[in-house]
Amino acid sequence: MLMNPLLLLLEKLENQWDKEITLKRNDFLINKGDLNTNLYLVEQGSLRVFIDDEKEEHTIRFGYKNSIITVLDSFLTEKPTSFYIQALKKCKLKVISKSNYMRFINSEKECEAIWMRLLESFMYQQIEREIDLITYSPQKRFNRVFKRSPQLFQEIPQKYIASYLRMTPETLSRILKNLD
């Protein structure tokens, strides 16, 4: 079986990080309008990526221990982001700039291949999420996400999981009660 591309990448990146930062609960790592092309490795804590449409916040993604998080729109285009990243718990993050990261990725063919596998994996996750949101009932969305990411339900407060699943906190609570 092939090793997880993220684990391979993290192993190779071990000594490449530019610095470490700490966030307190509810601190913002990135705000809408920021130009931020850094990649962050979550060593401790959890964060959420969200967008605000003036009526409500829509959680798009989460980061927790051993995951990489960024505002992908800014990372790819080098333009200001439409997203926020907020700490849900106290976080310890490693940081690498896009320029240092790309220099590292382009330094060997194996690193380029791992990066491509990671991007493919991310794209597949986004496709699965779109299918979940467009075609499935709240119960089925919950089941599919729980199967893919059980850690999410240990790391992230329910109100943010509900937002991510595009359901009310009450609906999520009912689904969780029916699991017992």
PDB file of C-alpha atoms in Angstrom:
ATOM      1  CA  MET A   1       0.000   0.000   0.000  1.00  0.00           C
ATOM      2  CA  LEU A   2       1.242   3.491  -0.821  1.00  0.00           C
ATOM      3  CA  MET A   3       2.092   5.725   2.100  1.00  0.00           C
ATOM      4  CA  ASN A   4      -0.153   8.720   2.739  1.00  0.00           C
ATOM      5  CA  PRO A   5       1.288  11.637   0.685  1.00  0.00           C
ATOM      6  CA  LEU A   6       0.829  14.046   3.603  1.00  0.00           C
ATOM      7  CA  LEU A   7       2.881  11.832   5.927  1.00  0.00           C
ATOM      8  CA  LEU A   8       5.602  11.512   3.286  1.00  0.00           C
ATOM      9  CA  LEU A   9       5.640  15.269   2.777  1.00  0.00           C
ATOM     10  CA  LEU A  10       5.781  16.014   6.513  1.00  0.00           C
ATOM     11  CA  GLU A  11       8.676  13.600   6.904  1.00  0.00           C
ATOM     12  CA  LYS A  12      10.613  15.339   4.123  1.00  0.00           C
ATOM     13  CA  LEU A  13       9.722  18.836   5.383  1.00  0.00           C
ATOM     14  CA  GLU A  14      10.867  18.118   8.942  1.00  0.00           C
ATOM     15  CA  ASN A  15      13.758  20.622   8.960  1.00  0.00           C
ATOM     16  CA  GLN A  16      12.434  23.052   6.339  1.00  0.00           C
ATOM     17  CA  TRP A  17       9.971  25.116   8.407  1.00  0.00           C
ATOM     18  CA  ASP A  18      10.694  28.861   8.703  1.00  0.00           C
ATOM     19  CA  LYS A  19       9.318  29.371  12.213  1.00  0.00           C
ATOM     20  CA  GLU A  20       6.735  28.354  14.821  1.00  0.00           C
ATOM     21  CA  ILE A  21       3.822  30.459  16.032  1.00  0.00           C
ATOM     22  CA  THR A  22       1.198  30.101  18.754  1.00  0.00           C
ATOM     23  CA  LEU A  23      -2.420  31.245  18.589  1.00  0.00           C
ATOM     24  CA  LYS A  24      -4.848  31.607  21.458  1.00  0.00           C
ATOM     25  CA  ARG A  25      -8.396  30.262  21.178  1.00  0.00           C
ATOM     26  CA  ASN A  26     -10.468  32.440  18.798  1.00  0.00           C
ATOM     27  CA  ASP A  27      -7.399  34.268  17.397  1.00  0.00           C
ATOM     28  CA  PHE A  28      -7.419  34.768  13.646  1.00  0.00           C
ATOM     29  CA  LEU A  29      -4.483  33.381  11.715  1.00  0.00           C
ATOM     30  CA  ILE A  30      -5.765  34.936   8.490  1.00  0.00           C
ATOM     31  CA  ASN A  31      -8.522  37.469   7.765  1.00  0.00           C
ATOM     32  CA  LYS A  32     -10.512  38.047   4.595  1.00  0.00           C
ATOM     33  CA  GLY A  33      -8.543  40.442   2.397  1.00  0.00           C
ATOM     34  CA  ASP A  34      -5.127  39.267   3.646  1.00  0.00           C
ATOM     35  CA  LEU A  35      -2.513  38.267   1.106  1.00  0.00           C
ATOM     36  CA  ASN A  36      -1.080  35.157   2.728  1.00  0.00           C
ATOM     37  CA  THR A  37       0.728  32.442   0.812  1.00  0.00           C
ATOM     38  CA  ASN A  38       2.204  30.559   3.782  1.00  0.00           C
ATOM     39  CA  LEU A  39       1.566  26.909   4.526  1.00  0.00           C
ATOM     40  CA  TYR A  40       0.979  25.951   8.156  1.00  0.00           C
ATOM     41  CA  LEU A  41       1.443  22.614   9.887  1.00  0.00           C
ATOM     42  CA  VAL A  42      -0.852  22.180  12.870  1.00  0.00           C
ATOM     43  CA  GLU A  43       1.220  20.670  15.673  1.00  0.00           C
ATOM     44  CA  GLN A  44      -1.378  21.251  18.369  1.00  0.00           C
ATOM     45  CA  GLY A  45      -4.940  22.595  18.496  1.00  0.00           C
ATOM     46  CA  SER A  46      -7.577  23.044  15.824  1.00  0.00           C
ATOM     47  CA  LEU A  47      -8.623  25.715  13.351  1.00  0.00           C
ATOM     48  CA  ARG A  48     -11.414  26.355  10.916  1.00  0.00           C
ATOM     49  CA  VAL A  49     -11.406  27.916   7.458  1.00  0.00           C
ATOM     50  CA  PHE A  50     -14.585  29.835   6.781  1.00  0.00           C
ATOM     51  CA  ILE A  51     -16.215  32.420   4.564  1.00  0.00           C
ATOM     52  CA  ASP A  52     -18.709  35.075   5.652  1.00  0.00           C
ATOM     53  CA  ASP A  53     -21.589  36.069   3.354  1.00  0.00           C
ATOM     54  CA  GLU A  54     -22.744  38.950   5.642  1.00  0.00           C
ATOM     55  CA  LYS A  55     -25.661  36.816   6.946  1.00  0.00           C
ATOM     56  CA  GLU A  56     -23.736  33.850   8.314  1.00  0.00           C
ATOM     57  CA  GLU A  57     -20.397  32.106   8.400  1.00  0.00           C
ATOM     58  CA  HIS A  58     -19.877  28.980   6.292  1.00  0.00           C
ATOM     59  CA  THR A  59     -17.203  26.590   7.523  1.00  0.00           C
ATOM     60  CA  ILE A  60     -15.287  25.135   4.579  1.00  0.00           C
ATOM     61  CA  ARG A  61     -12.468  23.139   6.135  1.00  0.00           C
ATOM     62  CA  PHE A  62     -10.727  22.279   9.390  1.00  0.00           C
ATOM     63  CA  GLY A  63      -7.149  21.832  10.468  1.00  0.00           C
ATOM     64  CA  TYR A  64      -6.006  19.777  13.430  1.00  0.00           C
ATOM     65  CA  LYS A  65      -2.901  17.932  14.598  1.00  0.00           C
ATOM     66  CA  ASN A  66      -0.667  16.837  11.689  1.00  0.00           C
ATOM     67  CA  SER A  67      -2.653  18.593   9.003  1.00  0.00           C
ATOM     68  CA  ILE A  68      -1.535  21.356   6.681  1.00  0.00           C
ATOM     69  CA  ILE A  69      -3.729  24.410   6.433  1.00  0.00           C
ATOM     70  CA  THR A  70      -3.660  27.482   4.195  1.00  0.00           C
ATOM     71  CA  VAL A  71      -5.982  29.802   2.327  1.00  0.00           C
ATOM     72  CA  LEU A  72      -5.635  28.010  -0.968  1.00  0.00           C
ATOM     73  CA  ASP A  73      -7.037  30.869  -3.079  1.00  0.00           C
ATOM     74  CA  SER A  74      -4.253  33.190  -1.887  1.00  0.00           C
ATOM     75  CA  PHE A  75      -1.608  30.446  -1.966  1.00  0.00           C
ATOM     76  CA  LEU A  76      -2.376  29.642  -5.626  1.00  0.00           C
ATOM     77  CA  THR A  77      -3.069  33.132  -7.029  1.00  0.00           C
ATOM     78  CA  GLU A  78      -0.915  35.286  -4.740  1.00  0.00           C
ATOM     79  CA  LYS A  79      -3.904  37.628  -4.364  1.00  0.00           C
ATOM     80  CA  PRO A  80      -5.906  38.569  -1.240  1.00  0.00           C
ATOM     81  CA  THR A  81      -8.038  35.776   0.185  1.00  0.00           C
ATOM     82  CA  SER A  82     -11.810  35.520   0.557  1.00  0.00           C
ATOM     83  CA  PHE A  83     -11.420  33.297   3.628  1.00  0.00           C
ATOM     84  CA  TYR A  84     -10.699  33.494   7.329  1.00  0.00           C
ATOM     85  CA  ILE A  85      -8.723  30.999   9.394  1.00  0.00           C
ATOM     86  CA  GLN A  86      -9.540  31.051  13.106  1.00  0.00           C
ATOM     87  CA  ALA A  87      -8.151  29.045  16.023  1.00  0.00           C
ATOM     88  CA  LEU A  88     -10.832  26.959  17.745  1.00  0.00           C
ATOM     89  CA  LYS A  89      -8.396  25.911  20.478  1.00  0.00           C
ATOM     90  CA  LYS A  90      -4.938  27.106  21.446  1.00  0.00           C
ATOM     91  CA  CYS A  91      -2.716  26.222  18.495  1.00  0.00           C
ATOM     92  CA  LYS A  92       0.944  25.651  17.857  1.00  0.00           C
ATOM     93  CA  LEU A  93       1.788  25.931  14.150  1.00  0.00           C
ATOM     94  CA  LYS A  94       4.897  25.572  12.018  1.00  0.00           C
ATOM     95  CA  VAL A  95       5.118  28.033   9.122  1.00  0.00           C
ATOM     96  CA  ILE A  96       6.806  27.881   5.728  1.00  0.00           C
ATOM     97  CA  SER A  97       6.591  30.584   3.068  1.00  0.00           C
ATOM     98  CA  LYS A  98       5.387  29.635  -0.393  1.00  0.00           C
ATOM     99  CA  SER A  99       8.740  30.596  -1.925  1.00  0.00           C
ATOM    100  CA  ASN A 100      10.678  28.362   0.493  1.00  0.00           C
ATOM    101  CA  TYR A 101       8.126  25.588   0.125  1.00  0.00           C
ATOM    102  CA  MET A 102       8.215  25.651  -3.695  1.00  0.00           C
ATOM    103  CA  ARG A 103      12.026  25.800  -3.701  1.00  0.00           C
ATOM    104  CA  PHE A 104      11.991  22.680  -1.508  1.00  0.00           C
ATOM    105  CA  ILE A 105       9.319  20.902  -3.643  1.00  0.00           C
ATOM    106  CA  ASN A 106      11.218  21.675  -6.847  1.00  0.00           C
ATOM    107  CA  SER A 107      14.513  20.448  -5.377  1.00  0.00           C
ATOM    108  CA  GLU A 108      13.836  16.765  -6.126  1.00  0.00           C
ATOM    109  CA  LYS A 109      11.534  14.763  -8.352  1.00  0.00           C
ATOM    110  CA  GLU A 110      10.248  12.717  -5.409  1.00  0.00           C
ATOM    111  CA  CYS A 111       9.101  15.897  -3.619  1.00  0.00           C
ATOM    112  CA  GLU A 112       7.320  17.097  -6.772  1.00  0.00           C
ATOM    113  CA  ALA A 113       5.562  13.727  -7.066  1.00  0.00           C
ATOM    114  CA  ILE A 114       4.479  13.805  -3.405  1.00  0.00           C
ATOM    115  CA  TRP A 115       3.148  17.377  -3.844  1.00  0.00           C
ATOM    116  CA  MET A 116       1.158  16.294  -6.915  1.00  0.00           C
ATOM    117  CA  ARG A 117      -0.323  13.331  -4.993  1.00  0.00           C
ATOM    118  CA  LEU A 118      -1.248  15.661  -2.144  1.00  0.00           C
ATOM    119  CA  LEU A 119      -2.958  18.114  -4.525  1.00  0.00           C
ATOM    120  CA  GLU A 120      -4.825  15.233  -6.188  1.00  0.00           C
ATOM    121  CA  SER A 121      -5.956  13.991  -2.785  1.00  0.00           C
ATOM    122  CA  PHE A 122      -7.150  17.474  -1.849  1.00  0.00           C
ATOM    123  CA  MET A 123      -9.073  17.821  -5.132  1.00  0.00           C
ATOM    124  CA  TYR A 124     -10.736  14.452  -4.567  1.00  0.00           C
ATOM    125  CA  GLN A 125     -11.748  15.511  -1.037  1.00  0.00           C
ATOM    126  CA  GLN A 126     -13.298  18.685  -2.459  1.00  0.00           C
ATOM    127  CA  ILE A 127     -15.247  16.668  -5.045  1.00  0.00           C
ATOM    128  CA  GLU A 128     -16.537  14.312  -2.342  1.00  0.00           C
ATOM    129  CA  ARG A 129     -17.605  17.293  -0.237  1.00  0.00           C
ATOM    130  CA  GLU A 130     -19.472  18.880  -3.158  1.00  0.00           C
ATOM    131  CA  ILE A 131     -21.288  15.630  -3.885  1.00  0.00           C
ATOM    132  CA  ASP A 132     -22.210  15.303  -0.190  1.00  0.00           C
ATOM    133  CA  LEU A 133     -23.628  18.826  -0.040  1.00  0.00           C
ATOM    134  CA  ILE A 134     -25.532  18.659  -3.318  1.00  0.00           C
ATOM    135  CA  THR A 135     -27.019  15.193  -3.263  1.00  0.00           C
ATOM    136  CA  TYR A 136     -27.329  13.783   0.240  1.00  0.00           C
ATOM    137  CA  SER A 137     -29.643  14.215   3.211  1.00  0.00           C
ATOM    138  CA  PRO A 138     -28.199  15.612   6.464  1.00  0.00           C
ATOM    139  CA  GLN A 139     -28.038  12.080   7.932  1.00  0.00           C
ATOM    140  CA  LYS A 140     -26.144  10.700   4.937  1.00  0.00           C
ATOM    141  CA  ARG A 141     -23.781  13.745   4.862  1.00  0.00           C
ATOM    142  CA  PHE A 142     -23.035  13.097   8.526  1.00  0.00           C
ATOM    143  CA  ASN A 143     -22.426   9.374   7.923  1.00  0.00           C
ATOM    144  CA  ARG A 144     -20.094   9.982   4.987  1.00  0.00           C
ATOM    145  CA  VAL A 145     -18.042  12.644   6.811  1.00  0.00           C
ATOM    146  CA  PHE A 146     -17.915  10.545   9.994  1.00  0.00           C
ATOM    147  CA  LYS A 147     -16.586   7.595   7.991  1.00  0.00           C
ATOM    148  CA  ARG A 148     -13.960   9.730   6.200  1.00  0.00           C
ATOM    149  CA  SER A 149     -12.877  11.870   9.175  1.00  0.00           C
ATOM    150  CA  PRO A 150     -13.814  10.430  12.571  1.00  0.00           C
ATOM    151  CA  GLN A 151     -11.113  12.580  14.216  1.00  0.00           C
ATOM    152  CA  LEU A 152     -13.143  15.655  13.255  1.00  0.00           C
ATOM    153  CA  PHE A 153     -15.792  14.725  15.812  1.00  0.00           C
ATOM    154  CA  GLN A 154     -13.203  14.567  18.611  1.00  0.00           C
ATOM    155  CA  GLU A 155     -11.380  17.778  17.709  1.00  0.00           C
ATOM    156  CA  ILE A 156     -14.032  20.260  16.561  1.00  0.00           C
ATOM    157  CA  PRO A 157     -16.977  21.838  18.441  1.00  0.00           C
ATOM    158  CA  GLN A 158     -20.385  20.677  17.178  1.00  0.00           C
ATOM    159  CA  LYS A 159     -21.591  24.103  16.017  1.00  0.00           C
ATOM    160  CA  TYR A 160     -18.717  24.274  13.500  1.00  0.00           C
ATOM    161  CA  ILE A 161     -19.272  20.694  12.350  1.00  0.00           C
ATOM    162  CA  ALA A 162     -22.937  21.592  11.772  1.00  0.00           C
ATOM    163  CA  SER A 163     -21.868  24.596   9.674  1.00  0.00           C
ATOM    164  CA  TYR A 164     -19.465  22.410   7.701  1.00  0.00           C
ATOM    165  CA  LEU A 165     -22.233  19.855   7.076  1.00  0.00           C
ATOM    166  CA  ARG A 166     -24.666  22.654   6.101  1.00  0.00           C
ATOM    167  CA  MET A 167     -27.183  21.828   8.806  1.00  0.00           C
ATOM    168  CA  THR A 168     -28.391  23.458  11.994  1.00  0.00           C
ATOM    169  CA  PRO A 169     -26.730  22.540  15.282  1.00  0.00           C
ATOM    170  CA  GLU A 170     -30.115  21.089  16.335  1.00  0.00           C
ATOM    171  CA  THR A 171     -30.190  18.728  13.344  1.00  0.00           C
ATOM    172  CA  LEU A 172     -26.655  17.553  14.117  1.00  0.00           C
ATOM    173  CA  SER A 173     -27.604  17.067  17.767  1.00  0.00           C
ATOM    174  CA  ARG A 174     -30.593  14.891  16.746  1.00  0.00           C
ATOM    175  CA  ILE A 175     -28.386  12.801  14.456  1.00  0.00           C
ATOM    176  CA  LEU A 176     -25.820  12.323  17.236  1.00  0.00           C
ATOM    177  CA  LYS A 177     -28.534  11.341  19.749  1.00  0.00           C
ATOM    178  CA  ASN A 178     -29.796   8.662  17.356  1.00  0.00           C
ATOM    179  CA  LEU A 179     -26.326   7.061  17.248  1.00  0.00           C
ATOM    180  CA  ASP A 180     -26.628   5.818  20.833  1.00  0.00           C
TER     181      ASP A 180
END
